[in-house]
C-alpha cells in the first residue's frame, strides 16, 4: 500500500486519535501529516514527535498555526528531526518560535538530509533568526540546502537582517522559491533583493506582496528583469504602492523569458529525437550525438 495522508484542521485531538496517528507513522503508511491549528496535550505532542522520528515514509509535516507553542515542544520536535531522515517539507507558520526557539531547532534543520522546503512565516523571528536561516542556504557547491523558503510576516527582522538574507540568496545554489510577503521591507531592501535575484542561478519565484514597495522598487526590478538574464519566472507585487503599468511591464518581460525557454526546450528535444546531425559545411563528417554521461550528471543534479 502506498503511503497516504492525514490532514486535520482546527480540531481538539483525543488520546485515541493520537495513538492512531502514531501507529500509522510507525507503520510507514503516512506521507503527509497535517495537524494545522489542532489542540493536543503536551504528552500527545511528544507521542507525535516520537512517531515522526520513527517514520521512514513521512515527506511533509504541517504543524502550522500554533502547534509548536512553547520551548518544550520545540525541543521535542528538534529531537525528532535529528532521527528522522525522510521529511522534505516542514511547515511551522504561525508558531511563536522567536529567535531562541529557532536556535534550538536549527542544529536539527542544518543536518537533516532531505529537508528542502521550510515555512517559518509569522514565527516572531528577528535578525538572529535570519543569521541561522542563512546557514540553511549554503554557498554554491558547499552542500545541499533549501529550495523553498517562506518568511512571511516577520516584522521584527530589520533591513540589516534582510541584507544578510539577500547575500545568502545571491550565493545559494539551490533556492527556487522565496516568500517574503507582508514584511515591512521598503524600497531599500527591495533594491538589495534585486541584486540577489540577478546573481542567483536558480530563484524562480519571489513573493513581495504587501511589503511597502513603491514605483522606485518596481523600476529597479524592471531594469533587472529587462537587462540581466535571471531564472526568475514569477514576481508577486500585489498590495504595494506600484502602478499597474509597471507591474504589467515586469509581468510581460517575465512571460517573454518563459516563452523563450520553452522554445529552446522544444529545439533541444527535437535535436535529441534526431541525433544524427550534419554540419552545413559539406566537408564536415556526420556526427552521432550521445548523451549518456550528460544524462547521468543531470540526474544527480536533480536528486
PDB file of C-alpha atoms in Angstrom:
ATOM      1  CA  UNK A   1       0.000   0.000   0.000  1.00  0.00           C
ATOM      2  CA  UNK A   2       1.310   3.417  -0.937  1.00  0.00           C
ATOM      3  CA  UNK A   3       1.727   5.964   1.896  1.00  0.00           C
ATOM      4  CA  UNK A   4      -1.294   8.257   2.245  1.00  0.00           C
ATOM      5  CA  UNK A   5      -2.073  11.434   4.155  1.00  0.00           C
ATOM      6  CA  UNK A   6      -3.574  12.527   7.462  1.00  0.00           C
ATOM      7  CA  UNK A   7      -4.966  16.060   7.346  1.00  0.00           C
ATOM      8  CA  UNK A   8      -6.807  17.533  10.334  1.00  0.00           C
ATOM      9  CA  UNK A   9      -7.502  21.226  10.842  1.00  0.00           C
ATOM     10  CA  UNK A  10      -8.632  23.098  13.957  1.00  0.00           C
ATOM     11  CA  UNK A  11      -9.704  20.043  15.972  1.00  0.00           C
ATOM     12  CA  UNK A  12      -9.089  19.047  19.580  1.00  0.00           C
ATOM     13  CA  UNK A  13      -7.409  15.656  19.259  1.00  0.00           C
ATOM     14  CA  UNK A  14      -8.069  12.848  21.730  1.00  0.00           C
ATOM     15  CA  UNK A  15      -5.505  10.394  23.037  1.00  0.00           C
ATOM     16  CA  UNK A  16      -7.063   7.638  20.895  1.00  0.00           C
ATOM     17  CA  UNK A  17      -6.733   9.750  17.746  1.00  0.00           C
ATOM     18  CA  UNK A  18      -3.105  10.480  18.566  1.00  0.00           C
ATOM     19  CA  UNK A  19      -2.422   6.754  19.054  1.00  0.00           C
ATOM     20  CA  UNK A  20      -3.869   6.025  15.616  1.00  0.00           C
ATOM     21  CA  UNK A  21      -1.705   8.749  14.047  1.00  0.00           C
ATOM     22  CA  UNK A  22       1.432   7.452  15.754  1.00  0.00           C
ATOM     23  CA  UNK A  23       0.705   3.860  14.716  1.00  0.00           C
ATOM     24  CA  UNK A  24       0.351   4.978  11.095  1.00  0.00           C
ATOM     25  CA  UNK A  25       3.656   6.849  11.320  1.00  0.00           C
ATOM     26  CA  UNK A  26       5.452   3.802  12.738  1.00  0.00           C
ATOM     27  CA  UNK A  27       3.959   1.592  10.035  1.00  0.00           C
ATOM     28  CA  UNK A  28       5.289   3.981   7.362  1.00  0.00           C
ATOM     29  CA  UNK A  29       1.812   4.420   5.893  1.00  0.00           C
ATOM     30  CA  UNK A  30       1.827   8.252   6.046  1.00  0.00           C
ATOM     31  CA  UNK A  31       3.479  10.546   3.530  1.00  0.00           C
ATOM     32  CA  UNK A  32       1.737  13.779   4.601  1.00  0.00           C
ATOM     33  CA  UNK A  33       0.812  14.664   8.188  1.00  0.00           C
ATOM     34  CA  UNK A  34      -1.028  17.960   8.726  1.00  0.00           C
ATOM     35  CA  UNK A  35      -2.334  18.936  12.181  1.00  0.00           C
ATOM     36  CA  UNK A  36      -2.896  22.571  11.270  1.00  0.00           C
ATOM     37  CA  UNK A  37      -4.320  24.574  14.189  1.00  0.00           C
ATOM     38  CA  UNK A  38      -5.180  21.490  16.243  1.00  0.00           C
ATOM     39  CA  UNK A  39      -5.209  21.235  20.030  1.00  0.00           C
ATOM     40  CA  UNK A  40      -3.314  18.391  21.693  1.00  0.00           C
ATOM     41  CA  UNK A  41      -1.787  17.827  25.107  1.00  0.00           C
ATOM     42  CA  UNK A  42       1.908  18.099  25.868  1.00  0.00           C
ATOM     43  CA  UNK A  43       2.091  14.339  26.305  1.00  0.00           C
ATOM     44  CA  UNK A  44       0.370  13.674  22.991  1.00  0.00           C
ATOM     45  CA  UNK A  45       2.618  16.143  21.181  1.00  0.00           C
ATOM     46  CA  UNK A  46       5.578  14.134  22.487  1.00  0.00           C
ATOM     47  CA  UNK A  47       3.997  10.943  21.134  1.00  0.00           C
ATOM     48  CA  UNK A  48       3.591  12.538  17.706  1.00  0.00           C
ATOM     49  CA  UNK A  49       7.227  13.644  17.707  1.00  0.00           C
ATOM     50  CA  UNK A  50       8.374  10.121  18.522  1.00  0.00           C
ATOM     51  CA  UNK A  51       6.230   8.849  15.657  1.00  0.00           C
ATOM     52  CA  UNK A  52       7.845  11.384  13.326  1.00  0.00           C
ATOM     53  CA  UNK A  53      11.275  10.244  14.466  1.00  0.00           C
ATOM     54  CA  UNK A  54      10.470   6.609  13.641  1.00  0.00           C
ATOM     55  CA  UNK A  55       8.736   7.222  10.311  1.00  0.00           C
ATOM     56  CA  UNK A  56      10.600   6.439   7.106  1.00  0.00           C
ATOM     57  CA  UNK A  57       7.749   7.473   4.785  1.00  0.00           C
ATOM     58  CA  UNK A  58       6.794  10.939   6.079  1.00  0.00           C
ATOM     59  CA  UNK A  59       7.706  13.576   3.489  1.00  0.00           C
ATOM     60  CA  UNK A  60       5.586  16.571   4.550  1.00  0.00           C
ATOM     61  CA  UNK A  61       4.922  17.718   8.133  1.00  0.00           C
ATOM     62  CA  UNK A  62       2.483  20.594   8.699  1.00  0.00           C
ATOM     63  CA  UNK A  63       2.326  21.972  12.248  1.00  0.00           C
ATOM     64  CA  UNK A  64       1.059  25.420  11.274  1.00  0.00           C
ATOM     65  CA  UNK A  65      -0.934  27.805  13.470  1.00  0.00           C
ATOM     66  CA  UNK A  66       0.462  27.391  16.939  1.00  0.00           C
ATOM     67  CA  UNK A  67       1.006  23.651  17.295  1.00  0.00           C
ATOM     68  CA  UNK A  68       4.630  24.215  18.346  1.00  0.00           C
ATOM     69  CA  UNK A  69       3.521  26.584  21.081  1.00  0.00           C
ATOM     70  CA  UNK A  70       6.376  26.517  23.621  1.00  0.00           C
ATOM     71  CA  UNK A  71      10.077  25.828  24.054  1.00  0.00           C
ATOM     72  CA  UNK A  72       9.493  22.276  25.321  1.00  0.00           C
ATOM     73  CA  UNK A  73       7.681  21.403  22.092  1.00  0.00           C
ATOM     74  CA  UNK A  74      10.471  22.965  20.049  1.00  0.00           C
ATOM     75  CA  UNK A  75      12.956  20.703  21.835  1.00  0.00           C
ATOM     76  CA  UNK A  76      10.851  17.600  21.194  1.00  0.00           C
ATOM     77  CA  UNK A  77      10.456  18.457  17.508  1.00  0.00           C
ATOM     78  CA  UNK A  78      14.207  19.063  17.210  1.00  0.00           C
ATOM     79  CA  UNK A  79      14.942  15.648  18.692  1.00  0.00           C
ATOM     80  CA  UNK A  80      12.510  14.013  16.275  1.00  0.00           C
ATOM     81  CA  UNK A  81      14.108  15.706  13.256  1.00  0.00           C
ATOM     82  CA  UNK A  82      17.571  14.607  14.357  1.00  0.00           C
ATOM     83  CA  UNK A  83      16.453  10.993  13.931  1.00  0.00           C
ATOM     84  CA  UNK A  84      14.045  11.348  11.022  1.00  0.00           C
ATOM     85  CA  UNK A  85      15.553  11.092   7.529  1.00  0.00           C
ATOM     86  CA  UNK A  86      12.504  11.394   5.270  1.00  0.00           C
ATOM     87  CA  UNK A  87      10.843  14.793   5.885  1.00  0.00           C
ATOM     88  CA  UNK A  88      11.254  17.053   2.865  1.00  0.00           C
ATOM     89  CA  UNK A  89       8.827  19.861   3.770  1.00  0.00           C
ATOM     90  CA  UNK A  90       8.330  21.361   7.246  1.00  0.00           C
ATOM     91  CA  UNK A  91       5.594  23.952   7.872  1.00  0.00           C
ATOM     92  CA  UNK A  92       5.637  25.888  11.148  1.00  0.00           C
ATOM     93  CA  UNK A  93       3.741  29.004  10.012  1.00  0.00           C
ATOM     94  CA  UNK A  94       2.188  30.900  12.917  1.00  0.00           C
ATOM     95  CA  UNK A  95       4.311  29.271  15.630  1.00  0.00           C
ATOM     96  CA  UNK A  96       5.745  31.593  18.331  1.00  0.00           C
ATOM     97  CA  UNK A  97       9.267  30.276  17.832  1.00  0.00           C
ATOM     98  CA  UNK A  98      11.220  33.527  18.271  1.00  0.00           C
ATOM     99  CA  UNK A  99      14.963  33.515  17.637  1.00  0.00           C
ATOM    100  CA  UNK A 100      15.533  31.457  20.798  1.00  0.00           C
ATOM    101  CA  UNK A 101      13.278  28.659  19.578  1.00  0.00           C
ATOM    102  CA  UNK A 102      14.829  28.634  16.139  1.00  0.00           C
ATOM    103  CA  UNK A 103      18.266  28.394  17.752  1.00  0.00           C
ATOM    104  CA  UNK A 104      17.141  25.153  19.423  1.00  0.00           C
ATOM    105  CA  UNK A 105      15.672  23.808  16.198  1.00  0.00           C
ATOM    106  CA  UNK A 106      18.465  24.903  13.884  1.00  0.00           C
ATOM    107  CA  UNK A 107      21.009  22.109  14.582  1.00  0.00           C
ATOM    108  CA  UNK A 108      18.450  19.503  13.519  1.00  0.00           C
ATOM    109  CA  UNK A 109      17.457  21.500  10.431  1.00  0.00           C
ATOM    110  CA  UNK A 110      21.051  22.048   9.332  1.00  0.00           C
ATOM    111  CA  UNK A 111      21.968  18.344   9.359  1.00  0.00           C
ATOM    112  CA  UNK A 112      18.691  16.940   8.012  1.00  0.00           C
ATOM    113  CA  UNK A 113      19.487  15.049   4.795  1.00  0.00           C
ATOM    114  CA  UNK A 114      16.146  15.516   2.998  1.00  0.00           C
ATOM    115  CA  UNK A 115      14.700  18.885   4.046  1.00  0.00           C
ATOM    116  CA  UNK A 116      14.201  21.176   1.026  1.00  0.00           C
ATOM    117  CA  UNK A 117      11.146  23.301   1.974  1.00  0.00           C
ATOM    118  CA  UNK A 118      10.715  25.323   5.183  1.00  0.00           C
ATOM    119  CA  UNK A 119       7.879  27.654   6.231  1.00  0.00           C
ATOM    120  CA  UNK A 120       8.752  29.970   9.132  1.00  0.00           C
ATOM    121  CA  UNK A 121       6.164  32.622   8.340  1.00  0.00           C
ATOM    122  CA  UNK A 122       4.736  34.592  11.289  1.00  0.00           C
ATOM    123  CA  UNK A 123       7.161  32.965  13.735  1.00  0.00           C
ATOM    124  CA  UNK A 124       8.247  36.167  15.545  1.00  0.00           C
ATOM    125  CA  UNK A 125      11.771  35.991  14.137  1.00  0.00           C
ATOM    126  CA  UNK A 126      14.426  38.715  14.224  1.00  0.00           C
ATOM    127  CA  UNK A 127      17.904  39.261  12.839  1.00  0.00           C
ATOM    128  CA  UNK A 128      19.452  36.453  14.886  1.00  0.00           C
ATOM    129  CA  UNK A 129      16.944  34.069  13.369  1.00  0.00           C
ATOM    130  CA  UNK A 130      17.855  35.275   9.879  1.00  0.00           C
ATOM    131  CA  UNK A 131      21.522  34.523  10.559  1.00  0.00           C
ATOM    132  CA  UNK A 132      20.568  30.934  11.387  1.00  0.00           C
ATOM    133  CA  UNK A 133      18.382  30.628   8.296  1.00  0.00           C
ATOM    134  CA  UNK A 134      21.225  31.831   6.089  1.00  0.00           C
ATOM    135  CA  UNK A 135      23.146  28.764   7.238  1.00  0.00           C
ATOM    136  CA  UNK A 136      20.457  26.669   5.528  1.00  0.00           C
ATOM    137  CA  UNK A 137      21.311  28.414   2.231  1.00  0.00           C
ATOM    138  CA  UNK A 138      24.916  27.271   1.774  1.00  0.00           C
ATOM    139  CA  UNK A 139      27.207  28.864  -0.825  1.00  0.00           C
ATOM    140  CA  UNK A 140      27.487  27.241  -4.258  1.00  0.00           C
ATOM    141  CA  UNK A 141      28.507  23.619  -4.018  1.00  0.00           C
ATOM    142  CA  UNK A 142      29.076  23.619  -0.257  1.00  0.00           C
ATOM    143  CA  UNK A 143      26.227  21.173   0.463  1.00  0.00           C
ATOM    144  CA  UNK A 144      22.569  20.696  -0.352  1.00  0.00           C
ATOM    145  CA  UNK A 145      20.218  23.357   1.005  1.00  0.00           C
ATOM    146  CA  UNK A 146      16.658  24.649   0.949  1.00  0.00           C
ATOM    147  CA  UNK A 147      14.827  25.003  -2.348  1.00  0.00           C
ATOM    148  CA  UNK A 148      11.742  26.725  -0.904  1.00  0.00           C
ATOM    149  CA  UNK A 149      11.746  29.223   1.980  1.00  0.00           C
ATOM    150  CA  UNK A 150       8.841  31.178   3.469  1.00  0.00           C
ATOM    151  CA  UNK A 151       9.480  34.061   5.891  1.00  0.00           C
ATOM    152  CA  UNK A 152       6.181  35.912   5.551  1.00  0.00           C
ATOM    153  CA  UNK A 153       5.020  38.304   8.285  1.00  0.00           C
ATOM    154  CA  UNK A 154       8.133  38.514  10.469  1.00  0.00           C
ATOM    155  CA  UNK A 155       8.205  42.289  11.097  1.00  0.00           C
ATOM    156  CA  UNK A 156      10.941  42.018  13.753  1.00  0.00           C
ATOM    157  CA  UNK A 157      13.590  41.456  11.071  1.00  0.00           C
ATOM    158  CA  UNK A 158      15.430  44.685  10.249  1.00  0.00           C
ATOM    159  CA  UNK A 159      16.957  45.878   6.982  1.00  0.00           C
ATOM    160  CA  UNK A 160      20.299  44.552   8.245  1.00  0.00           C
ATOM    161  CA  UNK A 161      18.825  41.063   8.570  1.00  0.00           C
ATOM    162  CA  UNK A 162      17.200  41.230   5.138  1.00  0.00           C
ATOM    163  CA  UNK A 163      20.508  42.385   3.670  1.00  0.00           C
ATOM    164  CA  UNK A 164      22.181  39.329   5.165  1.00  0.00           C
ATOM    165  CA  UNK A 165      19.498  37.112   3.599  1.00  0.00           C
ATOM    166  CA  UNK A 166      19.940  38.802   0.206  1.00  0.00           C
ATOM    167  CA  UNK A 167      23.645  37.948   0.251  1.00  0.00           C
ATOM    168  CA  UNK A 168      22.872  34.317   1.098  1.00  0.00           C
ATOM    169  CA  UNK A 169      20.274  34.102  -1.680  1.00  0.00           C
ATOM    170  CA  UNK A 170      22.733  35.527  -4.193  1.00  0.00           C
ATOM    171  CA  UNK A 171      25.156  32.701  -3.418  1.00  0.00           C
ATOM    172  CA  UNK A 172      22.676  29.875  -2.837  1.00  0.00           C
ATOM    173  CA  UNK A 173      22.911  27.119  -5.414  1.00  0.00           C
ATOM    174  CA  UNK A 174      19.509  25.606  -4.545  1.00  0.00           C
ATOM    175  CA  UNK A 175      16.826  28.169  -3.632  1.00  0.00           C
ATOM    176  CA  UNK A 176      13.967  28.327  -6.150  1.00  0.00           C
ATOM    177  CA  UNK A 177      11.079  29.870  -4.184  1.00  0.00           C
ATOM    178  CA  UNK A 178      11.311  32.740  -1.669  1.00  0.00           C
ATOM    179  CA  UNK A 179       8.179  34.129   0.030  1.00  0.00           C
ATOM    180  CA  UNK A 180       8.701  37.416   1.908  1.00  0.00           C
ATOM    181  CA  UNK A 181       5.151  38.770   1.720  1.00  0.00           C
ATOM    182  CA  UNK A 182       3.753  41.042   4.434  1.00  0.00           C
ATOM    183  CA  UNK A 183       7.096  42.160   5.822  1.00  0.00           C
ATOM    184  CA  UNK A 184       7.876  45.921   6.011  1.00  0.00           C
ATOM    185  CA  UNK A 185      10.739  45.695   3.523  1.00  0.00           C
ATOM    186  CA  UNK A 186      10.545  49.034   1.726  1.00  0.00           C
ATOM    187  CA  UNK A 187      12.479  50.205  -1.317  1.00  0.00           C
ATOM    188  CA  UNK A 188      15.948  49.850   0.207  1.00  0.00           C
ATOM    189  CA  UNK A 189      15.559  46.135   0.924  1.00  0.00           C
ATOM    190  CA  UNK A 190      13.880  45.601  -2.450  1.00  0.00           C
ATOM    191  CA  UNK A 191      16.986  47.015  -4.125  1.00  0.00           C
ATOM    192  CA  UNK A 192      19.169  44.517  -2.285  1.00  0.00           C
ATOM    193  CA  UNK A 193      16.835  41.691  -3.272  1.00  0.00           C
ATOM    194  CA  UNK A 194      17.002  42.767  -6.920  1.00  0.00           C
ATOM    195  CA  UNK A 195      20.780  42.324  -6.826  1.00  0.00           C
ATOM    196  CA  UNK A 196      20.329  38.915  -5.194  1.00  0.00           C
ATOM    197  CA  UNK A 197      17.869  37.806  -7.871  1.00  0.00           C
ATOM    198  CA  UNK A 198      20.199  38.975 -10.632  1.00  0.00           C
ATOM    199  CA  UNK A 199      23.010  36.924  -9.066  1.00  0.00           C
ATOM    200  CA  UNK A 200      21.003  33.779  -8.344  1.00  0.00           C
ATOM    201  CA  UNK A 201      21.073  30.985 -10.912  1.00  0.00           C
ATOM    202  CA  UNK A 202      18.015  29.177  -9.544  1.00  0.00           C
ATOM    203  CA  UNK A 203      15.468  31.558  -7.963  1.00  0.00           C
ATOM    204  CA  UNK A 204      12.219  31.252  -9.932  1.00  0.00           C
ATOM    205  CA  UNK A 205       9.553  32.686  -7.601  1.00  0.00           C
ATOM    206  CA  UNK A 206       9.772  35.791  -5.387  1.00  0.00           C
ATOM    207  CA  UNK A 207       6.713  36.927  -3.395  1.00  0.00           C
ATOM    208  CA  UNK A 208       6.872  40.572  -2.282  1.00  0.00           C
ATOM    209  CA  UNK A 209       3.150  41.132  -1.754  1.00  0.00           C
ATOM    210  CA  UNK A 210       2.317  43.823   0.796  1.00  0.00           C
ATOM    211  CA  UNK A 211       5.919  44.760   1.593  1.00  0.00           C
ATOM    212  CA  UNK A 212       5.727  48.567   1.384  1.00  0.00           C
ATOM    213  CA  UNK A 213       7.240  48.951  -2.076  1.00  0.00           C
ATOM    214  CA  UNK A 214       6.791  51.929  -4.411  1.00  0.00           C
ATOM    215  CA  UNK A 215       7.429  52.656  -8.087  1.00  0.00           C
ATOM    216  CA  UNK A 216      11.091  53.149  -7.180  1.00  0.00           C
ATOM    217  CA  UNK A 217      11.392  49.464  -6.300  1.00  0.00           C
ATOM    218  CA  UNK A 218       9.377  48.444  -9.327  1.00  0.00           C
ATOM    219  CA  UNK A 219      11.646  50.415 -11.656  1.00  0.00           C
ATOM    220  CA  UNK A 220      14.713  48.742 -10.159  1.00  0.00           C
ATOM    221  CA  UNK A 221      13.122  45.312 -10.572  1.00  0.00           C
ATOM    222  CA  UNK A 222      12.062  46.183 -14.115  1.00  0.00           C
ATOM    223  CA  UNK A 223      15.622  47.177 -15.022  1.00  0.00           C
ATOM    224  CA  UNK A 224      16.895  43.934 -13.519  1.00  0.00           C
ATOM    225  CA  UNK A 225      14.445  41.761 -15.462  1.00  0.00           C
ATOM    226  CA  UNK A 226      14.983  43.715 -18.685  1.00  0.00           C
ATOM    227  CA  UNK A 227      18.781  43.846 -18.679  1.00  0.00           C
ATOM    228  CA  UNK A 228      20.036  40.786 -16.807  1.00  0.00           C
ATOM    229  CA  UNK A 229      19.342  37.113 -17.545  1.00  0.00           C
ATOM    230  CA  UNK A 230      17.766  35.510 -14.474  1.00  0.00           C
ATOM    231  CA  UNK A 231      15.933  32.307 -13.605  1.00  0.00           C
ATOM    232  CA  UNK A 232      13.032  34.393 -12.226  1.00  0.00           C
ATOM    233  CA  UNK A 233       9.612  33.428 -13.623  1.00  0.00           C
ATOM    234  CA  UNK A 234       7.160  34.798 -11.050  1.00  0.00           C
ATOM    235  CA  UNK A 235       7.369  38.099  -9.151  1.00  0.00           C
ATOM    236  CA  UNK A 236       4.390  38.970  -6.927  1.00  0.00           C
ATOM    237  CA  UNK A 237       3.981  42.697  -6.248  1.00  0.00           C
ATOM    238  CA  UNK A 238       0.317  42.983  -5.247  1.00  0.00           C
ATOM    239  CA  UNK A 239      -0.778  45.291  -2.407  1.00  0.00           C
ATOM    240  CA  UNK A 240       2.128  47.696  -2.903  1.00  0.00           C
ATOM    241  CA  UNK A 241       2.102  51.331  -3.987  1.00  0.00           C
ATOM    242  CA  UNK A 242       3.183  50.373  -7.514  1.00  0.00           C
ATOM    243  CA  UNK A 243       1.455  51.478 -10.689  1.00  0.00           C
ATOM    244  CA  UNK A 244      -0.414  48.804 -12.667  1.00  0.00           C
ATOM    245  CA  UNK A 245       1.601  49.808 -15.752  1.00  0.00           C
ATOM    246  CA  UNK A 246       4.942  48.959 -14.124  1.00  0.00           C
ATOM    247  CA  UNK A 247       3.580  45.692 -12.759  1.00  0.00           C
ATOM    248  CA  UNK A 248       2.337  44.752 -16.226  1.00  0.00           C
ATOM    249  CA  UNK A 249       5.679  45.589 -17.843  1.00  0.00           C
ATOM    250  CA  UNK A 250       7.515  43.333 -15.406  1.00  0.00           C
ATOM    251  CA  UNK A 251       4.972  40.547 -15.898  1.00  0.00           C
ATOM    252  CA  UNK A 252       5.256  40.791 -19.683  1.00  0.00           C
ATOM    253  CA  UNK A 253       9.052  40.572 -19.591  1.00  0.00           C
ATOM    254  CA  UNK A 254       8.966  37.534 -17.311  1.00  0.00           C
ATOM    255  CA  UNK A 255       6.437  35.872 -19.622  1.00  0.00           C
ATOM    256  CA  UNK A 256       8.672  36.533 -22.635  1.00  0.00           C
ATOM    257  CA  UNK A 257      11.595  34.878 -20.872  1.00  0.00           C
ATOM    258  CA  UNK A 258       9.486  31.825 -20.083  1.00  0.00           C
ATOM    259  CA  UNK A 259       8.323  31.552 -23.695  1.00  0.00           C
ATOM    260  CA  UNK A 260      11.920  31.736 -24.944  1.00  0.00           C
ATOM    261  CA  UNK A 261      12.920  28.927 -22.572  1.00  0.00           C
ATOM    262  CA  UNK A 262      10.038  26.763 -23.785  1.00  0.00           C
ATOM    263  CA  UNK A 263      11.120  27.333 -27.388  1.00  0.00           C
ATOM    264  CA  UNK A 264      14.699  26.383 -26.551  1.00  0.00           C
ATOM    265  CA  UNK A 265      13.483  23.270 -24.745  1.00  0.00           C
ATOM    266  CA  UNK A 266      11.459  22.189 -27.785  1.00  0.00           C
ATOM    267  CA  UNK A 267      14.507  22.699 -30.011  1.00  0.00           C
ATOM    268  CA  UNK A 268      16.656  20.593 -27.688  1.00  0.00           C
ATOM    269  CA  UNK A 269      14.006  17.856 -27.662  1.00  0.00           C
ATOM    270  CA  UNK A 270      13.876  17.927 -31.455  1.00  0.00           C
ATOM    271  CA  UNK A 271      17.656  17.540 -31.675  1.00  0.00           C
ATOM    272  CA  UNK A 272      17.567  14.656 -29.223  1.00  0.00           C
ATOM    273  CA  UNK A 273      14.983  12.869 -31.380  1.00  0.00           C
ATOM    274  CA  UNK A 274      17.255  13.335 -34.422  1.00  0.00           C
ATOM    275  CA  UNK A 275      20.732  12.585 -33.084  1.00  0.00           C
ATOM    276  CA  UNK A 276      22.419  12.395 -36.497  1.00  0.00           C
ATOM    277  CA  UNK A 277      23.490  15.970 -37.150  1.00  0.00           C
ATOM    278  CA  UNK A 278      25.242  17.095 -40.316  1.00  0.00           C
ATOM    279  CA  UNK A 279      27.023  20.447 -40.272  1.00  0.00           C
ATOM    280  CA  UNK A 280      26.372  22.953 -43.060  1.00  0.00           C
ATOM    281  CA  UNK A 281      29.956  22.624 -44.145  1.00  0.00           C
ATOM    282  CA  UNK A 282      29.861  19.961 -46.925  1.00  0.00           C
ATOM    283  CA  UNK A 283      33.315  18.738 -45.923  1.00  0.00           C
ATOM    284  CA  UNK A 284      32.247  18.012 -42.350  1.00  0.00           C
ATOM    285  CA  UNK A 285      31.539  14.476 -41.217  1.00  0.00           C
ATOM    286  CA  UNK A 286      28.313  13.083 -39.822  1.00  0.00           C
ATOM    287  CA  UNK A 287      28.388  13.112 -36.010  1.00  0.00           C
ATOM    288  CA  UNK A 288      26.421  10.811 -33.728  1.00  0.00           C
ATOM    289  CA  UNK A 289      25.422  12.722 -30.600  1.00  0.00           C
ATOM    290  CA  UNK A 290      25.227  10.607 -27.450  1.00  0.00           C
ATOM    291  CA  UNK A 291      24.227  11.918 -24.049  1.00  0.00           C
ATOM    292  CA  UNK A 292      24.743   9.069 -21.608  1.00  0.00           C
ATOM    293  CA  UNK A 293      27.200  10.975 -19.417  1.00  0.00           C
ATOM    294  CA  UNK A 294      25.188  14.180 -19.590  1.00  0.00           C
ATOM    295  CA  UNK A 295      22.004  12.381 -18.587  1.00  0.00           C
ATOM    296  CA  UNK A 296      23.673  10.851 -15.546  1.00  0.00           C
ATOM    297  CA  UNK A 297      25.034  14.207 -14.416  1.00  0.00           C
ATOM    298  CA  UNK A 298      21.623  15.800 -14.843  1.00  0.00           C
ATOM    299  CA  UNK A 299      20.008  13.055 -12.806  1.00  0.00           C
ATOM    300  CA  UNK A 300      22.493  13.609  -9.985  1.00  0.00           C
ATOM    301  CA  UNK A 301      21.867  17.361 -10.076  1.00  0.00           C
ATOM    302  CA  UNK A 302      18.100  16.963  -9.841  1.00  0.00           C
ATOM    303  CA  UNK A 303      18.109  14.453  -6.986  1.00  0.00           C
TER     304      UNK A 303
END
